[in-house]
PDB file of C-alpha atoms in Angstrom:
ATOM      1  CA  MET A1488      -6.616  20.645 -29.192  1.00 61.00           C
ATOM      2  CA  LEU A1489      -7.220  17.211 -27.094  1.00 67.00           C
ATOM      3  CA  LYS A1490      -7.257  14.891 -29.182  1.00 62.00           C
ATOM      4  CA  ASP A1491      -4.273  16.402 -31.058  1.00 68.00           C
ATOM      5  CA  LEU A1492      -2.150  15.287 -27.430  1.00 89.00           C
ATOM      6  CA  VAL A1493       0.167  11.974 -27.282  1.00 94.00           C
ATOM      7  CA  LEU A1494      -0.181  11.800 -23.940  1.00 94.00           C
ATOM      8  CA  PHE A1495      -4.227  11.852 -23.628  1.00 95.00           C
ATOM      9  CA  GLN A1496      -4.399   9.351 -26.666  1.00 96.00           C
ATOM     10  CA  LYS A1497      -1.762   7.167 -25.104  1.00 97.00           C
ATOM     11  CA  CYS A1498      -3.390   7.522 -22.018  1.00 97.00           C
ATOM     12  CA  TYR A1499      -7.278   6.968 -23.329  1.00 97.00           C
ATOM     13  CA  ASP A1500      -5.826   3.972 -25.656  1.00 97.00           C
ATOM     14  CA  LEU A1501      -4.218   2.383 -22.683  1.00 98.00           C
ATOM     15  CA  LEU A1502      -8.407   2.525 -21.120  1.00 97.00           C
ATOM     16  CA  LYS A1503      -9.648   0.796 -23.689  1.00 97.00           C
ATOM     17  CA  TRP A1504      -7.470  -2.121 -23.717  1.00 98.00           C
ATOM     18  CA  LEU A1505      -7.553  -1.847 -19.560  1.00 98.00           C
ATOM     19  CA  HIS A1506     -11.604  -1.843 -20.350  1.00 96.00           C
ATOM     20  CA  GLY A1507     -11.728  -5.607 -22.095  1.00 96.00           C
ATOM     21  CA  LEU A1508      -8.624  -6.895 -19.933  1.00 97.00           C
ATOM     22  CA  LEU A1509     -10.266  -6.051 -16.772  1.00 97.00           C
ATOM     23  CA  ALA A1510     -13.909  -7.258 -17.990  1.00 95.00           C
ATOM     24  CA  LYS A1511     -12.729 -10.306 -18.184  1.00 95.00           C
ATOM     25  CA  TYR A1512     -11.102 -10.523 -14.801  1.00 96.00           C
ATOM     26  CA  PRO A1513     -12.445 -12.909 -12.032  1.00 94.00           C
ATOM     27  CA  LYS A1514     -15.643 -11.743 -11.048  1.00 93.00           C
ATOM     28  CA  SER A1515     -14.641 -11.586  -7.210  1.00 91.00           C
ATOM     29  CA  GLU A1516     -12.182  -9.355  -8.280  1.00 89.00           C
ATOM     30  CA  ARG A1517     -14.399  -6.587 -10.984  1.00 87.00           C
ATOM     31  CA  PHE A1518     -15.378  -4.610  -7.899  1.00 89.00           C
ATOM     32  CA  VAL A1519     -11.748  -4.810  -5.747  1.00 95.00           C
ATOM     33  CA  LEU A1520      -8.641  -5.195  -8.015  1.00 97.00           C
ATOM     34  CA  ALA A1521     -10.211  -4.441 -11.100  1.00 97.00           C
ATOM     35  CA  GLN A1522     -11.859  -1.668 -10.072  1.00 96.00           C
ATOM     36  CA  LYS A1523      -8.623  -0.107  -8.704  1.00 97.00           C
ATOM     37  CA  THR A1524      -7.158  -0.175 -11.860  1.00 98.00           C
ATOM     38  CA  GLU A1525      -9.703   1.051 -13.460  1.00 98.00           C
ATOM     39  CA  ASN A1526      -9.895   4.192 -10.975  1.00 98.00           C
ATOM     40  CA  ALA A1527      -6.377   4.403 -11.933  1.00 98.00           C
ATOM     41  CA  ALA A1528      -6.830   4.659 -15.790  1.00 98.00           C
ATOM     42  CA  LEU A1529      -9.297   7.398 -15.015  1.00 98.00           C
ATOM     43  CA  GLU A1530      -6.963   9.592 -13.111  1.00 98.00           C
ATOM     44  CA  LEU A1531      -4.580   9.147 -15.140  1.00 98.00           C
ATOM     45  CA  ILE A1532      -6.661  10.459 -18.299  1.00 97.00           C
ATOM     46  CA  GLU A1533      -8.370  13.106 -15.710  1.00 97.00           C
ATOM     47  CA  ALA A1534      -5.386  14.712 -14.430  1.00 97.00           C
ATOM     48  CA  VAL A1535      -3.440  13.871 -18.003  1.00 96.00           C
ATOM     49  CA  ILE A1536      -7.194  16.617 -18.972  1.00 96.00           C
ATOM     50  CA  VAL A1537      -6.728  19.247 -16.253  1.00 95.00           C
ATOM     51  CA  ALA A1538      -3.000  19.784 -16.269  1.00 94.00           C
ATOM     52  CA  ASN A1539      -3.571  20.324 -20.445  1.00 92.00           C
ATOM     53  CA  ALA A1540      -5.957  22.730 -19.504  1.00 92.00           C
ATOM     54  CA  ALA A1541      -4.738  24.222 -16.508  1.00 90.00           C
ATOM     55  CA  LEU A1542      -2.000  27.019 -16.798  1.00 88.00           C
ATOM     56  CA  GLU A1543      -0.418  25.810 -13.726  1.00 90.00           C
ATOM     57  CA  LYS A1544       0.305  22.234 -14.592  1.00 90.00           C
ATOM     58  CA  THR A1545       2.358  21.284 -11.803  1.00 91.00           C
ATOM     59  CA  PRO A1546      -0.383  20.005 -10.271  1.00 93.00           C
ATOM     60  CA  ALA A1547      -2.132  18.260 -11.591  1.00 94.00           C
ATOM     61  CA  LEU A1548       1.009  15.903 -13.711  1.00 94.00           C
ATOM     62  CA  GLY A1549       1.866  15.686 -10.290  1.00 95.00           C
ATOM     63  CA  ARG A1550      -2.024  14.024  -9.741  1.00 97.00           C
ATOM     64  CA  ALA A1551      -0.829  12.444 -13.728  1.00 97.00           C
ATOM     65  CA  ASN A1552       2.790  10.866 -12.148  1.00 97.00           C
ATOM     66  CA  LEU A1553       0.890   8.966  -8.684  1.00 98.00           C
ATOM     67  CA  ALA A1554      -1.775   7.438 -10.305  1.00 98.00           C
ATOM     68  CA  LEU A1555       0.333   5.958 -13.430  1.00 98.00           C
ATOM     69  CA  GLU A1556       2.466   4.092 -10.461  1.00 98.00           C
ATOM     70  CA  LYS A1557      -0.708   3.098  -9.057  1.00 98.00           C
ATOM     71  CA  LEU A1558      -1.199   1.836 -12.577  1.00 98.00           C
ATOM     72  CA  ARG A1559       1.491   0.868 -12.393  1.00 98.00           C
ATOM     73  CA  VAL A1560       1.005  -2.123  -9.126  1.00 98.00           C
ATOM     74  CA  TRP A1561      -2.684  -2.787  -9.818  1.00 98.00           C
ATOM     75  CA  VAL A1562      -1.105  -4.271 -13.643  1.00 98.00           C
ATOM     76  CA  ARG A1563       1.539  -5.754 -11.671  1.00 98.00           C
ATOM     77  CA  LEU A1564      -0.666  -7.221  -9.158  1.00 98.00           C
ATOM     78  CA  GLY A1565      -3.705  -8.868 -11.414  1.00 97.00           C
ATOM     79  CA  PHE A1566      -0.741 -10.710 -14.146  1.00 98.00           C
ATOM     80  CA  GLU A1567       0.775 -12.568 -10.197  1.00 98.00           C
ATOM     81  CA  LEU A1568      -2.192 -13.129  -9.481  1.00 97.00           C
ATOM     82  CA  ARG A1569      -2.780 -14.575 -13.126  1.00 97.00           C
ATOM     83  CA  TYR A1570      -5.823 -12.273 -13.873  1.00 97.00           C
ATOM     84  CA  ALA A1571      -3.735 -11.634 -17.154  1.00 96.00           C
ATOM     85  CA  SER A1572      -1.051 -13.493 -19.412  1.00 97.00           C
ATOM     86  CA  LEU A1573       2.500 -12.277 -19.704  1.00 98.00           C
ATOM     87  CA  ARG A1574       1.991 -11.504 -23.149  1.00 98.00           C
ATOM     88  CA  GLN A1575      -1.106  -8.871 -21.924  1.00 98.00           C
ATOM     89  CA  TYR A1576       0.901  -8.045 -19.101  1.00 98.00           C
ATOM     90  CA  GLU A1577       4.557  -6.793 -20.730  1.00 98.00           C
ATOM     91  CA  HIS A1578       2.181  -5.331 -23.321  1.00 98.00           C
ATOM     92  CA  ALA A1579       1.094  -2.681 -20.455  1.00 98.00           C
ATOM     93  CA  ALA A1580       3.656  -2.737 -19.261  1.00 98.00           C
ATOM     94  CA  ARG A1581       5.424  -1.195 -21.890  1.00 98.00           C
ATOM     95  CA  ARG A1582       2.525   0.738 -22.449  1.00 98.00           C
ATOM     96  CA  LEU A1583       3.075   2.087 -19.181  1.00 98.00           C
ATOM     97  CA  ASP A1584       6.772   2.666 -19.602  1.00 98.00           C
ATOM     98  CA  GLU A1585       6.304   4.753 -22.608  1.00 98.00           C
ATOM     99  CA  LEU A1586       3.327   6.921 -20.479  1.00 98.00           C
ATOM    100  CA  GLY A1587       6.072   7.736 -18.100  1.00 97.00           C
ATOM    101  CA  ARG A1588       8.222   8.743 -20.808  1.00 96.00           C
ATOM    102  CA  LEU A1589       5.624  11.404 -21.165  1.00 95.00           C
ATOM    103  CA  LEU A1590       4.508  12.670 -18.015  1.00 95.00           C
ATOM    104  CA  GLY A1591       8.680  13.200 -17.072  1.00 94.00           C
ATOM    105  CA  GLY A1592       8.933  14.601 -20.309  1.00 92.00           C
ATOM    106  CA  TRP A1593       5.991  17.538 -20.335  1.00 90.00           C
ATOM    107  CA  GLN A1594       6.905  17.533 -16.099  1.00 89.00           C
ATOM    108  CA  ARG A1595      10.767  18.880 -17.107  1.00 90.00           C
ATOM    109  CA  ARG A1596       8.961  20.813 -19.086  1.00 86.00           C
ATOM    110  CA  PHE A1597       7.336  23.168 -17.037  1.00 79.00           C
ATOM    111  CA  ALA A1598       9.856  22.613 -13.797  1.00 78.00           C
ATOM    112  CA  LYS A1599      12.404  24.431 -16.882  1.00 73.00           C
ATOM    113  CA  SER A1600      10.022  27.090 -17.618  1.00 70.00           C
ATOM    114  CA  ALA A1601       8.351  27.572 -14.282  1.00 64.00           C
ATOM    115  CA  ALA A1602      12.392  27.989 -12.738  1.00 64.00           C
ATOM    116  CA  GLY A1603      12.753  30.206 -15.822  1.00 63.00           C
ATOM    117  CA  LYS A1604      10.019  32.393 -14.211  1.00 63.00           C
ATOM    118  CA  ASP A1605      11.470  32.703 -10.639  1.00 55.00           C
ATOM    119  CA  SER A1606      14.371  33.880 -11.829  1.00 52.00           C
ATOM    120  CA  ARG A1607      13.528  36.517 -13.325  1.00 52.00           C
ATOM    121  CA  SER A1608      11.525  37.633 -10.795  1.00 50.00           C
ATOM    122  CA  ALA A1609      14.524  37.668  -8.777  1.00 49.00           C
ATOM    123  CA  ASP A1610      16.178  39.874 -10.779  1.00 53.00           C
ATOM    124  CA  GLY A1611      13.247  41.625 -11.221  1.00 54.00           C
ATOM    125  CA  GLY A1612      12.517  40.744 -15.231  1.00 50.00           C
ATOM    126  CA  THR A1613      15.630  42.166 -16.696  1.00 48.00           C
ATOM    127  CA  ARG A1614      17.236  39.265 -18.715  1.00 40.00           C
TER     128      ARG A1614
END
């Protein structure tokens, strides 16, 4: 079940927290930087949902990783432009690092299982 997936829940929690932070960005940035940040967070959670449902998870996990990298950049820029406090930035950075570790573990898990399938099919499945 999706709600039991730790990566999904952590993405969801970050999205809720970011939504509150982005609402406090200056009006001039709400349709630029705030929107890009929220879109990257939405791309991330959508890719996690797709990866969870897909038989071939690697493409969706790659999209999730790309969205995570974009999110890191936009959050850092928001901090450097002083739209987020140091405390808020540190909170977001910790959450993003945690998501990166979870996502990386999931990617490694499926890369290993894909490599195992390739070696079995190459030798006729006699392993």
